[in-house]
GROMACS .gro file of C-alpha atoms in nm:
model
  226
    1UNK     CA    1  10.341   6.743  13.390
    2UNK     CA    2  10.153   7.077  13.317
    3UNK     CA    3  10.337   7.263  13.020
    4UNK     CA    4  10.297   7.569  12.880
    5UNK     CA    5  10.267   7.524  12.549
    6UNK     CA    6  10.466   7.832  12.442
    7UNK     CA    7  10.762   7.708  12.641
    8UNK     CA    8  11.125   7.804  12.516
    9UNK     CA    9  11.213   7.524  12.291
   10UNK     CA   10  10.965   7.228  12.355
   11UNK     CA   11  10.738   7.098  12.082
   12UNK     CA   12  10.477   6.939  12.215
   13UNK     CA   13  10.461   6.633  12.027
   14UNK     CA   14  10.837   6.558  12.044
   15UNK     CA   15  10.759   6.613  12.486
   16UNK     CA   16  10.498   6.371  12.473
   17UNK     CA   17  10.642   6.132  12.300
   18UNK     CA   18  10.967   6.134  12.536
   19UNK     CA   19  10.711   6.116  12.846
   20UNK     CA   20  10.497   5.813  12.696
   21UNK     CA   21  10.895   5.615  12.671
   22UNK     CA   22  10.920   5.660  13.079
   23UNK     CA   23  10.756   5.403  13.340
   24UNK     CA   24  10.538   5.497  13.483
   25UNK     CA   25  10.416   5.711  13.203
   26UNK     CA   26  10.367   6.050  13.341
   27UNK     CA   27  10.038   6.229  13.204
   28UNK     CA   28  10.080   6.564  13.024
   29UNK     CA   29   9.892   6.835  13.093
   30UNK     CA   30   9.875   7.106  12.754
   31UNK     CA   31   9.833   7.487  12.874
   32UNK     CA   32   9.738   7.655  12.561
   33UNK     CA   33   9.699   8.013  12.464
   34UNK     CA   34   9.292   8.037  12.366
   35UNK     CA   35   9.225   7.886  11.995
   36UNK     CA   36   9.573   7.768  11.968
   37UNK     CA   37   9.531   7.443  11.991
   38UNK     CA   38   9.786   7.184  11.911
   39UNK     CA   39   9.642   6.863  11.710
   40UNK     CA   40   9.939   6.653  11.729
   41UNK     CA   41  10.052   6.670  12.061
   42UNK     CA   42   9.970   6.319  12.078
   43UNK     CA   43   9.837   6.064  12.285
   44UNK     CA   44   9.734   6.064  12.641
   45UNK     CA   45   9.791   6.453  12.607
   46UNK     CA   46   9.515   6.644  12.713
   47UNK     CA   47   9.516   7.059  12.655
   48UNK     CA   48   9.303   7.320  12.795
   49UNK     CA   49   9.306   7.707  12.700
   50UNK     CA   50   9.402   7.982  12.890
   51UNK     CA   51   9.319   8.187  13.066
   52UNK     CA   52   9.237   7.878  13.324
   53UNK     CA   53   8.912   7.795  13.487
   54UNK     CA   54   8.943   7.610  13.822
   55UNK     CA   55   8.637   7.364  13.710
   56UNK     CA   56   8.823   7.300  13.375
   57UNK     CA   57   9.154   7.221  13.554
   58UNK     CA   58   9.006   7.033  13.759
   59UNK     CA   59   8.813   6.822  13.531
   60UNK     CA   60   9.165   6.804  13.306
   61UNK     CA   61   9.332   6.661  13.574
   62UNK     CA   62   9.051   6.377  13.672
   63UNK     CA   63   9.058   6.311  13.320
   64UNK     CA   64   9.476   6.255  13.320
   65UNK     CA   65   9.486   6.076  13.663
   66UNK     CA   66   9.148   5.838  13.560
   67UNK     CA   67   9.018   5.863  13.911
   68UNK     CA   68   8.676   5.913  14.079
   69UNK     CA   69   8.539   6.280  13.961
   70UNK     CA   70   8.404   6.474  14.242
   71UNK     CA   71   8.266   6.820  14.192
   72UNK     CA   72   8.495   7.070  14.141
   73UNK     CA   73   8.247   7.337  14.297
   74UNK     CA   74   7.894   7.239  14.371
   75UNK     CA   75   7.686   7.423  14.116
   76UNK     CA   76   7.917   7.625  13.848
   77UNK     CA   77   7.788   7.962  13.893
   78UNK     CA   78   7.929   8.267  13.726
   79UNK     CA   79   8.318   8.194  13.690
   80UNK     CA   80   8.221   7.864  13.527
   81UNK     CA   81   8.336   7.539  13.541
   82UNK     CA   82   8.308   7.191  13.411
   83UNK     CA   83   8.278   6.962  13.675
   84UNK     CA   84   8.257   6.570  13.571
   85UNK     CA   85   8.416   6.440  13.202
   86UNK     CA   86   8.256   6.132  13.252
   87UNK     CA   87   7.919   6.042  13.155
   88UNK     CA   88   7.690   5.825  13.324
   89UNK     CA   89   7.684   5.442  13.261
   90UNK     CA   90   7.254   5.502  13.212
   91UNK     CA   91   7.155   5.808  13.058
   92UNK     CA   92   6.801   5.913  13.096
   93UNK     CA   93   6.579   6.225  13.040
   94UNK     CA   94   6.474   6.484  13.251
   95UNK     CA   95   6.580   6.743  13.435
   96UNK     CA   96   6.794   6.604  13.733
   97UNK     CA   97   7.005   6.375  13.458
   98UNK     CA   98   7.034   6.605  13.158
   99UNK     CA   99   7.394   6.776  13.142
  100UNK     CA  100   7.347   7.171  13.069
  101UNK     CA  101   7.648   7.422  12.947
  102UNK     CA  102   7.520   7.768  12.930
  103UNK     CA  103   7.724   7.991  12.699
  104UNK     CA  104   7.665   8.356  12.817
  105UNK     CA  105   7.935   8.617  12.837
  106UNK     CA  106   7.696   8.868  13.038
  107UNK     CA  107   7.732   8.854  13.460
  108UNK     CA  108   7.398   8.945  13.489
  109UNK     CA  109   7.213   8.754  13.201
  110UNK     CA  110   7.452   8.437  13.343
  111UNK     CA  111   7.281   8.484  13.706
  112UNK     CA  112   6.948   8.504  13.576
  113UNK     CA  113   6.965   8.197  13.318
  114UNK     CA  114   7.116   7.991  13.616
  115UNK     CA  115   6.796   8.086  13.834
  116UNK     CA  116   6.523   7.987  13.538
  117UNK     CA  117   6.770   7.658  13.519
  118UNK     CA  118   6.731   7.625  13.874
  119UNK     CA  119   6.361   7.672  13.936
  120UNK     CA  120   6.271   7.434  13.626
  121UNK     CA  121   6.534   7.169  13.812
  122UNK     CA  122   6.807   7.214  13.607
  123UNK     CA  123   7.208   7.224  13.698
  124UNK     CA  124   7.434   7.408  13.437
  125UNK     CA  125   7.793   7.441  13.375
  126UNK     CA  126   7.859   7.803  13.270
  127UNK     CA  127   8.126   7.928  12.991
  128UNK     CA  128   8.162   8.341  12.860
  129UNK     CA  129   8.266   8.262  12.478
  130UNK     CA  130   8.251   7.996  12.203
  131UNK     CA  131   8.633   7.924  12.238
  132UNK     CA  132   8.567   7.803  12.617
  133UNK     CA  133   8.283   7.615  12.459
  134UNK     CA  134   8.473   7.397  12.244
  135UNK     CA  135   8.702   7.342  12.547
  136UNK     CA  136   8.452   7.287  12.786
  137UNK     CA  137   8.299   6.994  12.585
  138UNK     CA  138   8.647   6.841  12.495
  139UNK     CA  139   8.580   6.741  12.892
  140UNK     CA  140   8.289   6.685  12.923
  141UNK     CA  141   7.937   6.581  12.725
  142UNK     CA  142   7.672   6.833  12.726
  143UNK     CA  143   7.313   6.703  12.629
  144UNK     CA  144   7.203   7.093  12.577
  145UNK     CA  145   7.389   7.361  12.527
  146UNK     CA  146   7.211   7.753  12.628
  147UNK     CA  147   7.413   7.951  12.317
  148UNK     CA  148   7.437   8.322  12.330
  149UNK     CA  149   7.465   8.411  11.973
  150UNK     CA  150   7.682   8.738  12.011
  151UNK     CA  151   8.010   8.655  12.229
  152UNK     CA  152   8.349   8.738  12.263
  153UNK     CA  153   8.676   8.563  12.135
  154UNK     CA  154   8.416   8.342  11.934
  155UNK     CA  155   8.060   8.399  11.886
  156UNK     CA  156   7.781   8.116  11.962
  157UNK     CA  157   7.746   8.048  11.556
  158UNK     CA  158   8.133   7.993  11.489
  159UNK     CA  159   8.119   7.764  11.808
  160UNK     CA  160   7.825   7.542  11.735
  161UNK     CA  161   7.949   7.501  11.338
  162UNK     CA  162   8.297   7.385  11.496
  163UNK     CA  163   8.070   7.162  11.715
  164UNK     CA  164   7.878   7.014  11.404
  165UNK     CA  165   8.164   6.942  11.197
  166UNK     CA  166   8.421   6.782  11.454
  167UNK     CA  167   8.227   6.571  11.685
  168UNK     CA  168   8.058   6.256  11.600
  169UNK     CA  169   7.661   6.242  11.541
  170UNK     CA  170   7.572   6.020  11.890
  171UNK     CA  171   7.775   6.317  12.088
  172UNK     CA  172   7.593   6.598  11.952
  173UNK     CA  173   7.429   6.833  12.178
  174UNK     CA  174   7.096   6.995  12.133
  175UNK     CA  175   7.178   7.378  12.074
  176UNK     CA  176   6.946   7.631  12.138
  177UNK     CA  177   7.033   7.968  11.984
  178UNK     CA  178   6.957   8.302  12.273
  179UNK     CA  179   6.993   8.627  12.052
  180UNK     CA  180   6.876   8.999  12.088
  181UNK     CA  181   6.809   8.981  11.728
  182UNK     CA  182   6.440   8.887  11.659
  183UNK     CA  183   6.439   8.927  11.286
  184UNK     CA  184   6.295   8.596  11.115
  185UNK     CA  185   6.684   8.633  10.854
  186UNK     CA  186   6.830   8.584  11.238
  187UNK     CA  187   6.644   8.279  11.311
  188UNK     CA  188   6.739   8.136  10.987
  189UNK     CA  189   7.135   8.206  11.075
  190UNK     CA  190   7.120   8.043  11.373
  191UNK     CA  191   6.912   7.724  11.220
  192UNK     CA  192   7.167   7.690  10.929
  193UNK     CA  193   7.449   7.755  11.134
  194UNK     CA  194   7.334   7.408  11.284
  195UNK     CA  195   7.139   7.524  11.596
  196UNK     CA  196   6.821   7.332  11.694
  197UNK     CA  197   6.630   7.600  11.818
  198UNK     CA  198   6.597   7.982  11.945
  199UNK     CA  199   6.501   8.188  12.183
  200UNK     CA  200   6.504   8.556  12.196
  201UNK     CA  201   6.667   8.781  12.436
  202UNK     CA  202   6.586   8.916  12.728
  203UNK     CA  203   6.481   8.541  12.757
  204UNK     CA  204   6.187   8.456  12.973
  205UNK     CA  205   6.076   8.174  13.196
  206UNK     CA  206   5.804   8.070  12.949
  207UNK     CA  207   5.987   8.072  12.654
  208UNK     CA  208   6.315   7.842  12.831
  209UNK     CA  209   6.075   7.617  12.950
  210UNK     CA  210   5.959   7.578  12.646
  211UNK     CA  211   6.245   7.526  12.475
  212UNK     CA  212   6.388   7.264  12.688
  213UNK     CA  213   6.084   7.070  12.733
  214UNK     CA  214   6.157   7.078  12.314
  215UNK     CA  215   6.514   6.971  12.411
  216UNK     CA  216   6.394   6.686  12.590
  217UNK     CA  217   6.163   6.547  12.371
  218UNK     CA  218   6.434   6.589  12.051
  219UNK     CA  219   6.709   6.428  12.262
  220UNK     CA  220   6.447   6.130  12.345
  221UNK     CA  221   6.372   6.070  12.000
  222UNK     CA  222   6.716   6.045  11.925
  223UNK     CA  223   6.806   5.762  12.194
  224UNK     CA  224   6.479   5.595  12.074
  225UNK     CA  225   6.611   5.606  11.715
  226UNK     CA  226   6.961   5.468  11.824
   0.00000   0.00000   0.00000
């Protein structure tokens, strides 16, 4: 059942409960107005925002029917898209098995961050504001998330303290900050806002090499340490 959630008369959580009393139990399928989410909709609800993506639908739906996942799209360029919710029995390090969302609400700066990604052997989901985000990685786990620091809807700090706070510590991603702003008081905002690291804007090849090969290392430590 996909519902929109600001359907005449339903409450969500009353509709899901009703559903979960049939056999078979029929999955619901939240469509939610961006940053309205609804908390007690219940079990074996899952909600997306809208606008909707096609990858995020798609990865909803997976998710409710608890089949195989196959891509959604081959390589989420510009329009986004999350493709897989499920993560893989044996997680290693490295490019090829790392899991990348890149948060960029620029066309252009999207195409060109997907290319670097690309030539250092990295695949990436791609999202245009901090509210798709959050709903990206209700789907799916992201071991790194590319932040743009100035979005709309939600900016990249609002998004990554709502990503601190509400998921546990062995699901955090590694965040790294991308901001025009190169003032040392800017690096600091991003770092207490709970973002592991920064790069400045326009962002070059060197500098997201860099910062991933930092990625990598960090997120090694912490399987290591678990």
């Amino acid at each position: 059942v996909l519902l929109d959630a600001r359907f005449p008369g339903v409450v969500p959580g009353d509709l899901a409960q009703a559903l979960a009393a049939r056999t078979p139990v029929p999955g619901l399928l939240l469509l939610s107005p961006a940053g309205r989410r609804h908390t007690s909709a219940g079990e074996g609800v899952v909600e997306i925002g809208t606008p909707v993506k096609h990858g995020v639908l798609h990865g909803a739906l997976c998710r409710l029917l608890g089949g195989a996942v196959e891509p959604a799209v081959p390589n989420a360029g510009p329009e986004g898209g999350v493709v897989d919710p499920n993560p893989p029995d044996a997680r290693t390090t490295g490019p090829a098995s790392l899991r990348v969302l890149l948060a960029e609400d620029n066309l252009v700066n999207q195409k060109v961050a997907l290319r670097m990604l690309e030539r250092l052997g990295y695949k990436a989901d791609v999202v245009a504001n901090g509210l798709e985000v959050l709903q990206a990685r209700h789907i799916a786990r992201y071991d790194i998330i590319l932040m743009d620091v100035q979005m709309p809807e939600m900016d990249g700090l609002t998004a990554t303290r709502e990503i601190r706070a509400h998921w546990p510590a062995d699901e955090q991603p590694y965040i790294v900050a991308m901001t025009a702003n190169a003032f040392e008081s800017d690096r600091d905002e991003c770092l207490e806002a709970g973002m592991d690291d920064y790069v400045s804007k326009p962002v070059q090849a060197a500098m997201l090499r860099e910062a991933l090969e930092r990625a990598v290392a960090a997120l090694e430590g912490r399987r290591q340490e678990a």
